[in-house]
Amino acid sequence: MSFTFAIIGRPNVGKSTLFNRLVGQKLALVDDMPGVTRDRREGEAKLFDLNFTIIDTAGLDEGPKGSLTARMQEQTETAIALADALFFVIDARIGLTPADRAFADFARRADKPVLLLANKSEGKHGELGAMESYALGLGDPIQISAEHGEGMGELYDAVSVLVPPTEDEDDEHEETDEERATRPIRVAIVGRPNAGKSTLINHLLGEERLLTSPEAGTTRDSIAVEIEWKGRGFRIFDTAGLRRRSRIEEKLEKLSVADALRAVRFAEVVVLMMDAQNRFEEQDLRIADLIEREGRALVIAVNKWDLMEAQPGQIAGLRRDADHWLPQVAGAPIVAVSGLMGEGIDRLMQAIVESYAIWNKRVSTAALNRWFEEAIANNPPPAVSGRRLKLNYITQTKARPPSFVLFCSRADAIPQSYLRYLVNSMRETFELPGTPVRITLREKANPFAHKRKRPN
């Protein structure tokens, strides 16, 4: 594992802004409101020729034992324990506060190298606060502006004492099938607020890695964690709950939802979690439709199954409900689970692996066109405006998800209902349940279109 820094400090000093600056992406949510970050988030940082791991943490704050604030601090303490060194961040414009002094003692007790960063030092207003920070006894402050990128050279000088430079690798190559088979599968867990997403991931990890609470909206950032199941790696993203747009009022929730949607686009398999007692509600269907439009493999997890009264035929009923409410992803695997009790976890992981394999599936052109001829013979395309539609042949252009090009005449006249017939027939014939299937229509070129008519 590479050298690791944990960014610590009181709330709202710019820790997440610095994290985003060093990883080169806006991964962590940033807002003027204190306490936006709750879970710890890891990323691969690059500072010129230095590469290292960095952990963003919740602002150090005190709270009653067992409270959300206290558990946020426990996450920060875990990050400090995992790190090799610390970035202790203060707000240079505000200057030292009693909280800064208290948490500087906390950082010293960690007995690890500490770099004191006086953030928001742009302009003359940050100079005085940076000078005050000498009183913390953590060495010379490094004046930076994480938002504007100032002071990165001085930060590089300090970090390079601890982290050796990394040689650039010029042997970049395209990922092979063998490498893809060993790379972790990217999985996003999405659903309405309080569906139990973080609880499920904690059970997979075997530790309280993610904050959980009966209160909806505990998760804000999309947090990625690595797990292994039966020798296969997974990179799982916990996301904020997705509510109807009309109910989202606060700016912070809008940022959280946007972060969750980015996680869906980055994922390969998306697990849609529903509450067993309130399943297939309108928002669940909207989320499933979003996953299908983004072209991701879908697995449905019905959580809190331990709260349901046992009755015969319940699982078969789930299958019927899923196919009824979500015909666009007919056959998507549906698994009853209990994130709290750990029930159904193996079945869920197996469903993710199988859905990933289907999402990557390729069909030979010969088999595809044998099916195509039979499908057309069984149900010919309708005539439109008295003219027959001619479908020539079909070929697969890519997987992830399975995508096909259908060569035909008058592509704009082919009804959507006929395309749905072809997709459903293809799902059944080539065993493509649940995964999105794309068919693009392309008109076959007319070889005589460029020739002029002969004069009479």
Coordinates of C-alpha atoms in Angstrom, one line a residue:
M1 CA 0.0 0.0 0.0
S2 CA 1.3 3.5 -0.8
F3 CA 2.2 6.1 1.8
T4 CA -1.1 7.4 3.3
F5 CA -2.0 10.9 4.6
A6 CA -5.2 11.6 6.6
I7 CA -6.6 15.2 6.4
I8 CA -7.8 16.2 9.9
G9 CA -9.0 19.4 11.5
R10 CA -12.2 21.0 12.9
P11 CA -15.3 21.4 10.6
N12 CA -15.3 23.7 7.6
V13 CA -11.6 24.5 7.3
G14 CA -11.4 23.2 3.7
K15 CA -10.4 19.5 4.2
S16 CA -12.6 18.2 1.4
T17 CA -11.5 21.0 -1.0
L18 CA -7.9 20.0 -0.4
F19 CA -8.8 16.3 -0.9
N20 CA -10.5 17.2 -4.3
R21 CA -7.5 19.3 -5.3
L22 CA -5.0 16.4 -4.6
V23 CA -7.0 13.7 -6.3
G24 CA -7.7 15.9 -9.3
Q25 CA -11.5 15.3 -9.2
K26 CA -14.5 16.7 -7.3
L27 CA -15.1 13.4 -5.4
A28 CA -15.9 14.9 -2.0
L29 CA -18.9 17.1 -1.4
V30 CA -18.0 20.7 -0.6
D31 CA -20.3 23.3 0.9
D32 CA -20.1 26.3 3.2
M33 CA -22.2 24.5 5.8
P34 CA -20.0 22.8 8.5
G35 CA -20.1 19.0 8.9
V36 CA -20.8 18.0 5.3
T37 CA -18.3 15.1 5.4
R38 CA -19.4 12.3 7.7
D39 CA -17.7 9.1 6.5
R40 CA -14.1 8.8 5.7
R41 CA -13.2 8.8 2.0
E42 CA -10.0 7.5 0.4
G43 CA -8.5 8.6 -2.9
E44 CA -5.2 8.3 -4.9
A45 CA -3.5 11.7 -4.8
K46 CA -0.9 13.1 -7.1
L47 CA 1.2 16.1 -6.3
F48 CA 3.6 16.7 -9.3
D49 CA 5.7 13.5 -9.3
L50 CA 4.6 12.3 -5.9
N51 CA 1.8 9.6 -5.6
F52 CA 0.2 8.7 -2.3
T53 CA -3.1 7.7 -0.7
I54 CA -5.1 10.4 1.0
I55 CA -8.1 10.1 3.4
D56 CA -10.7 12.8 3.8
T57 CA -12.3 12.8 7.3
A58 CA -15.2 14.4 9.2
G59 CA -14.3 17.5 11.1
L60 CA -13.1 16.7 14.6
D61 CA -15.9 17.5 17.0
E62 CA -17.2 16.3 20.3
G63 CA -20.5 14.7 21.0
P64 CA -22.3 12.4 23.4
K65 CA -21.3 8.7 23.3
G66 CA -23.3 6.8 20.7
S67 CA -24.4 10.0 18.9
L68 CA -23.9 10.5 15.1
T69 CA -21.2 13.2 15.9
A70 CA -19.4 10.8 18.2
R71 CA -19.4 8.0 15.6
M72 CA -18.2 10.5 13.0
Q73 CA -15.2 11.2 15.3
E74 CA -14.6 7.4 15.6
Q75 CA -14.3 7.3 11.8
T76 CA -11.7 10.1 11.9
E77 CA -9.8 8.2 14.6
T78 CA -9.8 5.1 12.5
A79 CA -8.4 7.1 9.6
I80 CA -5.6 8.5 11.8
A81 CA -4.7 5.0 12.9
L82 CA -4.5 3.8 9.2
A83 CA -2.4 6.8 8.1
D84 CA 1.3 7.1 8.0
A85 CA 1.2 10.9 8.4
L86 CA -1.3 13.7 9.0
F87 CA -2.3 16.9 7.3
F88 CA -3.6 19.1 10.1
V89 CA -5.7 21.9 8.5
I90 CA -6.6 25.3 10.0
D91 CA -8.5 28.2 8.6
A92 CA -6.0 31.0 8.3
R93 CA -8.6 33.7 7.7
I94 CA -10.3 32.9 11.1
G95 CA -7.1 32.2 13.0
L96 CA -6.7 29.8 15.9
T97 CA -9.7 28.7 17.8
P98 CA -10.0 26.7 21.1
A99 CA -11.0 23.7 19.0
D100 CA -7.8 24.0 16.9
R101 CA -5.7 24.0 20.0
A102 CA -7.6 21.0 21.5
F103 CA -7.3 18.9 18.4
A104 CA -3.6 19.8 17.9
D105 CA -3.0 18.0 21.1
F106 CA -5.1 15.1 19.7
A107 CA -2.8 15.1 16.6
R108 CA 0.3 15.1 18.7
R109 CA -0.8 12.1 20.6
A110 CA -1.1 10.1 17.4
D111 CA 2.7 10.0 17.4
K112 CA 2.9 10.4 13.6
P113 CA 4.5 13.1 11.3
V114 CA 2.2 16.1 11.2
L115 CA 2.2 18.8 8.4
L116 CA 0.4 22.0 9.6
L117 CA -1.5 23.5 6.7
A118 CA -2.8 27.1 7.0
N119 CA -5.6 26.9 4.4
K120 CA -7.5 29.9 2.8
S121 CA -4.2 31.9 3.0
E122 CA -4.8 33.7 -0.3
G123 CA -4.6 37.5 0.1
K124 CA -3.4 39.5 3.1
H125 CA -6.2 38.3 5.4
G126 CA -4.6 34.8 5.8
E127 CA -1.2 36.0 6.9
L128 CA -2.1 36.8 10.5
G129 CA -3.8 33.4 11.1
A130 CA -0.8 31.6 9.6
M131 CA 1.5 33.4 12.0
E132 CA -0.8 32.5 15.0
S133 CA -0.5 28.8 14.1
Y134 CA 3.1 28.6 15.4
A135 CA 1.5 28.5 18.8
L136 CA 0.2 25.0 18.1
G137 CA 3.8 23.6 18.3
L138 CA 3.4 21.6 15.1
G139 CA 6.2 23.2 13.2
D140 CA 6.2 25.8 10.5
P141 CA 2.8 26.3 8.9
I142 CA 2.5 25.7 5.1
Q143 CA 0.4 28.5 3.7
I144 CA -2.0 27.1 1.0
S145 CA -5.3 27.8 -0.7
A146 CA -6.9 24.5 -1.6
E147 CA -9.6 26.3 -3.6
H148 CA -7.2 28.3 -5.8
G149 CA -4.2 25.9 -5.9
E150 CA -1.8 28.3 -4.1
G151 CA 1.1 27.0 -2.1
M152 CA 1.2 23.5 -3.8
G153 CA 4.9 23.9 -4.4
E154 CA 5.6 24.5 -0.7
L155 CA 3.4 21.5 0.1
Y156 CA 5.3 19.4 -2.4
D157 CA 8.6 20.3 -0.6
A158 CA 7.2 19.1 2.8
V159 CA 5.6 15.9 1.4
S160 CA 8.6 14.9 -0.6
V161 CA 10.6 14.5 2.6
L162 CA 8.2 11.7 3.5
V163 CA 7.1 10.3 0.1
P164 CA 9.7 9.2 -2.5
P165 CA 8.9 10.3 -6.1
T166 CA 7.4 7.8 -8.4
E167 CA 8.8 7.0 -11.9
D168 CA 6.3 7.5 -14.7
E169 CA 5.3 4.4 -16.5
D170 CA 5.2 4.6 -20.3
D171 CA 3.9 1.1 -20.9
E172 CA 0.2 2.0 -20.9
H173 CA -1.9 -0.6 -22.7
E174 CA -5.5 -1.4 -23.2
E175 CA -7.1 -3.7 -20.6
T176 CA -7.3 -7.3 -21.7
D177 CA -10.1 -9.8 -21.0
E178 CA -7.8 -11.6 -18.5
E179 CA -7.1 -8.3 -16.7
R180 CA -10.8 -7.4 -16.7
A181 CA -11.6 -10.8 -15.1
T182 CA -9.2 -10.0 -12.1
R183 CA -10.1 -6.3 -11.7
P184 CA -12.7 -5.5 -9.0
I185 CA -16.2 -5.3 -10.2
R186 CA -17.6 -1.7 -9.7
V187 CA -20.9 -1.9 -7.8
A188 CA -23.1 1.0 -6.8
I189 CA -25.7 0.5 -4.1
V190 CA -28.7 2.9 -4.6
G191 CA -32.2 3.4 -3.4
R192 CA -34.5 5.6 -1.5
P193 CA -33.4 7.1 1.8
N194 CA -33.2 4.7 4.8
A195 CA -33.4 1.6 2.7
G196 CA -30.5 0.1 4.5
K197 CA -27.6 0.6 2.0
S198 CA -24.9 1.4 4.5
T199 CA -26.0 -1.3 6.9
L200 CA -25.7 -3.9 4.1
I201 CA -22.2 -2.7 3.2
N202 CA -21.0 -2.8 6.8
H203 CA -22.1 -6.4 7.0
L204 CA -20.2 -7.2 3.9
L205 CA -17.1 -5.6 5.4
G206 CA -17.6 -7.1 8.8
E207 CA -17.0 -3.7 10.5
E208 CA -18.8 -0.4 11.1
R209 CA -17.0 1.2 8.2
L210 CA -20.0 3.4 7.2
L211 CA -22.2 5.6 9.5
T212 CA -25.7 4.3 9.9
S213 CA -28.7 5.8 11.7
P214 CA -32.5 5.4 11.8
E215 CA -32.6 9.0 10.5
A216 CA -32.9 9.2 6.7
G217 CA -30.1 11.0 4.9
T218 CA -27.2 9.9 7.1
T219 CA -25.1 9.1 4.0
R220 CA -24.0 12.2 1.9
D221 CA -20.9 11.3 -0.1
S222 CA -20.6 8.3 -2.3
I223 CA -18.1 6.3 -0.4
A224 CA -16.1 3.5 -2.1
V225 CA -15.0 0.4 -0.2
E226 CA -13.1 -2.7 -1.3
I227 CA -14.2 -6.2 -0.4
E228 CA -13.5 -9.7 -1.5
W229 CA -16.0 -12.5 -1.9
K230 CA -15.0 -16.1 -2.9
G231 CA -11.7 -14.8 -4.3
R232 CA -13.3 -12.1 -6.5
G233 CA -12.7 -8.4 -5.7
F234 CA -15.5 -5.8 -5.6
R235 CA -15.3 -2.0 -5.3
I236 CA -18.7 -1.0 -3.8
F237 CA -20.0 2.5 -3.7
D238 CA -22.4 3.5 -0.9
T239 CA -24.6 6.4 -2.0
A240 CA -27.0 9.0 -0.6
G241 CA -30.7 8.1 -0.7
L242 CA -32.5 9.3 -3.9
R243 CA -35.8 11.1 -3.3
R244 CA -38.2 12.7 -5.8
R245 CA -36.8 15.9 -7.3
S246 CA -39.8 17.9 -6.0
R247 CA -38.9 16.9 -2.4
I248 CA -35.2 18.0 -2.7
E249 CA -34.9 21.5 -1.3
E250 CA -31.6 21.8 0.4
K251 CA -28.5 22.5 -1.7
L252 CA -26.5 19.9 0.2
E253 CA -29.0 17.1 -0.7
K254 CA -28.8 18.2 -4.3
L255 CA -25.1 17.8 -4.2
S256 CA -25.5 14.3 -2.6
V257 CA -27.9 13.2 -5.2
A258 CA -25.6 14.4 -8.0
D259 CA -22.8 12.4 -6.4
A260 CA -25.0 9.3 -6.3
L261 CA -25.9 9.7 -9.9
R262 CA -22.1 9.9 -10.8
A263 CA -21.6 6.7 -8.9
V264 CA -24.3 5.0 -11.0
R265 CA -22.6 6.1 -14.2
F266 CA -19.2 4.9 -12.9
A267 CA -20.5 1.5 -11.8
E268 CA -20.8 -1.7 -13.9
V269 CA -23.5 -3.3 -11.7
V270 CA -26.1 -1.3 -9.8
V271 CA -27.9 -2.8 -6.8
L272 CA -31.3 -1.2 -6.3
M273 CA -32.3 -1.6 -2.6
M274 CA -35.9 -1.5 -1.7
D275 CA -37.6 -1.6 1.7
A276 CA -39.5 -5.0 1.9
Q277 CA -42.5 -3.3 3.5
N278 CA -42.7 -0.5 0.9
R279 CA -41.3 -2.0 -2.3
F280 CA -41.9 -1.0 -5.9
E281 CA -42.9 2.5 -5.0
E282 CA -42.9 5.2 -7.7
Q283 CA -39.4 6.4 -6.8
D284 CA -38.0 2.8 -6.9
L285 CA -39.4 2.5 -10.5
R286 CA -37.8 5.8 -11.4
I287 CA -34.4 4.8 -10.1
A288 CA -34.6 1.4 -12.0
D289 CA -35.5 3.3 -15.2
L290 CA -32.5 5.6 -14.7
I291 CA -30.2 2.5 -14.2
E292 CA -31.5 1.0 -17.5
R293 CA -31.1 4.3 -19.4
E294 CA -27.5 4.5 -18.1
G295 CA -26.9 1.0 -19.5
R296 CA -25.9 -0.6 -16.2
A297 CA -26.5 -4.2 -15.1
L298 CA -29.3 -4.2 -12.5
V299 CA -29.8 -6.4 -9.4
I300 CA -32.8 -5.7 -7.1
A301 CA -32.3 -6.3 -3.4
V302 CA -35.4 -6.3 -1.2
N303 CA -34.0 -5.4 2.2
K304 CA -35.3 -5.8 5.8
W305 CA -36.8 -9.2 4.8
D306 CA -36.4 -10.3 8.4
L307 CA -39.3 -8.0 9.3
M308 CA -41.7 -9.8 6.9
E309 CA -44.0 -12.4 8.2
A310 CA -43.2 -15.8 6.6
Q311 CA -45.7 -16.9 4.0
P312 CA -45.6 -19.5 1.2
G313 CA -44.8 -18.2 -2.3
Q314 CA -43.3 -14.8 -1.2
I315 CA -40.2 -15.1 -3.3
A316 CA -42.1 -16.1 -6.4
G317 CA -44.3 -13.1 -5.7
L318 CA -41.3 -10.9 -5.8
R319 CA -40.3 -12.2 -9.2
R320 CA -43.8 -11.6 -10.6
D321 CA -43.9 -8.1 -9.2
A322 CA -40.5 -7.2 -10.6
D323 CA -41.4 -8.4 -14.1
H324 CA -44.8 -6.6 -13.9
W325 CA -43.4 -3.2 -12.7
L326 CA -40.1 -3.3 -14.6
P327 CA -40.7 -4.8 -18.1
Q328 CA -37.8 -2.8 -19.5
V329 CA -35.4 -5.0 -17.5
A330 CA -37.4 -8.2 -17.6
G331 CA -35.7 -11.0 -15.7
A332 CA -33.4 -8.8 -13.6
P333 CA -32.4 -10.8 -10.5
I334 CA -34.3 -10.0 -7.3
V335 CA -32.9 -11.1 -3.9
A336 CA -34.5 -10.9 -0.5
V337 CA -31.9 -9.8 2.0
S338 CA -31.4 -8.5 5.5
G339 CA -28.4 -6.2 5.8
L340 CA -28.8 -6.1 9.6
M341 CA -28.9 -9.9 10.1
G342 CA -26.8 -10.9 7.1
E343 CA -29.4 -13.0 5.4
G344 CA -29.3 -13.5 1.7
I345 CA -25.9 -11.9 1.3
D346 CA -24.3 -14.8 -0.6
R347 CA -27.2 -14.9 -3.0
L348 CA -26.9 -11.2 -3.6
M349 CA -23.2 -11.4 -4.3
Q350 CA -23.7 -14.3 -6.7
A351 CA -26.4 -12.3 -8.5
I352 CA -24.0 -9.5 -8.9
V353 CA -21.3 -11.8 -10.5
E354 CA -23.8 -13.4 -12.8
S355 CA -25.3 -10.0 -13.9
Y356 CA -21.8 -8.7 -14.6
A357 CA -21.1 -11.7 -16.8
I358 CA -24.4 -11.2 -18.8
W359 CA -23.6 -7.5 -19.1
N360 CA -20.3 -8.4 -20.8
K361 CA -21.8 -11.1 -23.0
R362 CA -21.1 -11.3 -26.8
V363 CA -23.2 -13.3 -29.3
S364 CA -21.6 -14.6 -32.5
T365 CA -22.9 -13.0 -35.7
A366 CA -23.9 -16.4 -37.2
A367 CA -26.0 -17.4 -34.1
L368 CA -27.5 -13.8 -34.1
N369 CA -28.7 -14.0 -37.7
R370 CA -30.1 -17.5 -37.3
W371 CA -32.2 -16.1 -34.5
F372 CA -33.0 -13.0 -36.5
E373 CA -34.4 -14.9 -39.5
E374 CA -36.5 -17.1 -37.2
A375 CA -37.8 -14.0 -35.3
I376 CA -38.8 -12.3 -38.5
A377 CA -40.4 -15.4 -39.9
N378 CA -42.5 -15.9 -36.7
N379 CA -43.6 -12.2 -36.6
P380 CA -42.9 -10.2 -39.7
P381 CA -42.5 -6.4 -39.4
P382 CA -45.7 -4.5 -40.2
A383 CA -46.2 -2.6 -43.4
V384 CA -46.2 1.1 -42.9
S385 CA -48.1 3.4 -45.2
G386 CA -48.7 0.5 -47.5
R387 CA -45.0 -0.2 -47.9
R388 CA -43.2 -3.3 -46.6
L389 CA -40.3 -2.8 -44.2
K390 CA -37.2 -4.7 -45.1
L391 CA -34.9 -5.9 -42.3
N392 CA -31.6 -7.1 -43.7
Y393 CA -29.3 -8.4 -40.9
I394 CA -28.1 -7.7 -37.4
T395 CA -24.7 -7.7 -35.7
Q396 CA -23.3 -7.0 -32.2
T397 CA -21.1 -3.9 -32.0
K398 CA -20.1 -4.1 -28.3
A399 CA -20.9 -5.5 -24.9
R400 CA -21.2 -3.6 -21.6
P401 CA -24.3 -3.5 -22.2
P402 CA -24.9 -5.8 -25.2
S403 CA -25.5 -3.4 -28.1
F404 CA -26.5 -4.3 -31.7
V405 CA -26.9 -2.6 -35.1
L406 CA -29.9 -3.6 -37.2
F407 CA -29.5 -2.8 -40.9
C408 CA -32.8 -2.1 -42.6
S409 CA -34.8 0.1 -44.9
R410 CA -36.7 3.1 -43.6
A411 CA -35.3 3.0 -40.1
D412 CA -37.6 5.9 -39.0
A413 CA -40.7 3.9 -39.8
I414 CA -40.0 0.8 -37.7
P415 CA -42.4 0.9 -34.7
Q416 CA -41.0 0.8 -31.1
S417 CA -43.4 -2.1 -30.4
Y418 CA -41.6 -4.2 -33.0
L419 CA -38.2 -3.3 -31.5
R420 CA -39.5 -4.4 -28.1
Y421 CA -40.5 -7.7 -29.6
L422 CA -37.0 -8.2 -30.9
V423 CA -35.4 -7.3 -27.6
N424 CA -37.6 -9.6 -25.6
S425 CA -37.0 -12.5 -28.1
M426 CA -33.3 -11.8 -27.9
R427 CA -33.3 -11.9 -24.1
E428 CA -35.0 -15.2 -24.1
T429 CA -32.9 -16.9 -26.8
F430 CA -29.5 -15.7 -25.7
E431 CA -30.1 -15.6 -22.0
L432 CA -29.8 -11.9 -21.4
P433 CA -32.1 -11.4 -18.4
G434 CA -32.2 -8.0 -16.7
T435 CA -29.3 -6.3 -18.5
P436 CA -30.1 -3.4 -20.9
V437 CA -30.1 -4.4 -24.5
R438 CA -29.5 -1.6 -27.1
I439 CA -30.6 -1.9 -30.8
T440 CA -29.5 0.9 -33.2
L441 CA -31.2 1.1 -36.6
R442 CA -29.1 1.8 -39.6
E443 CA -30.4 2.1 -43.2
K444 CA -28.5 0.1 -45.7
A445 CA -26.9 2.2 -48.4
N446 CA -28.6 2.2 -51.8
P447 CA -25.9 1.4 -54.4
F448 CA -28.0 3.1 -57.1
A449 CA -28.9 6.3 -55.2
H450 CA -26.0 8.3 -56.7
K451 CA -26.8 7.4 -60.3
R452 CA -28.7 9.9 -62.4
K453 CA -31.7 8.8 -64.5
R454 CA -30.9 8.4 -68.1
P455 CA -32.5 11.0 -70.4
N456 CA -35.4 9.8 -72.5

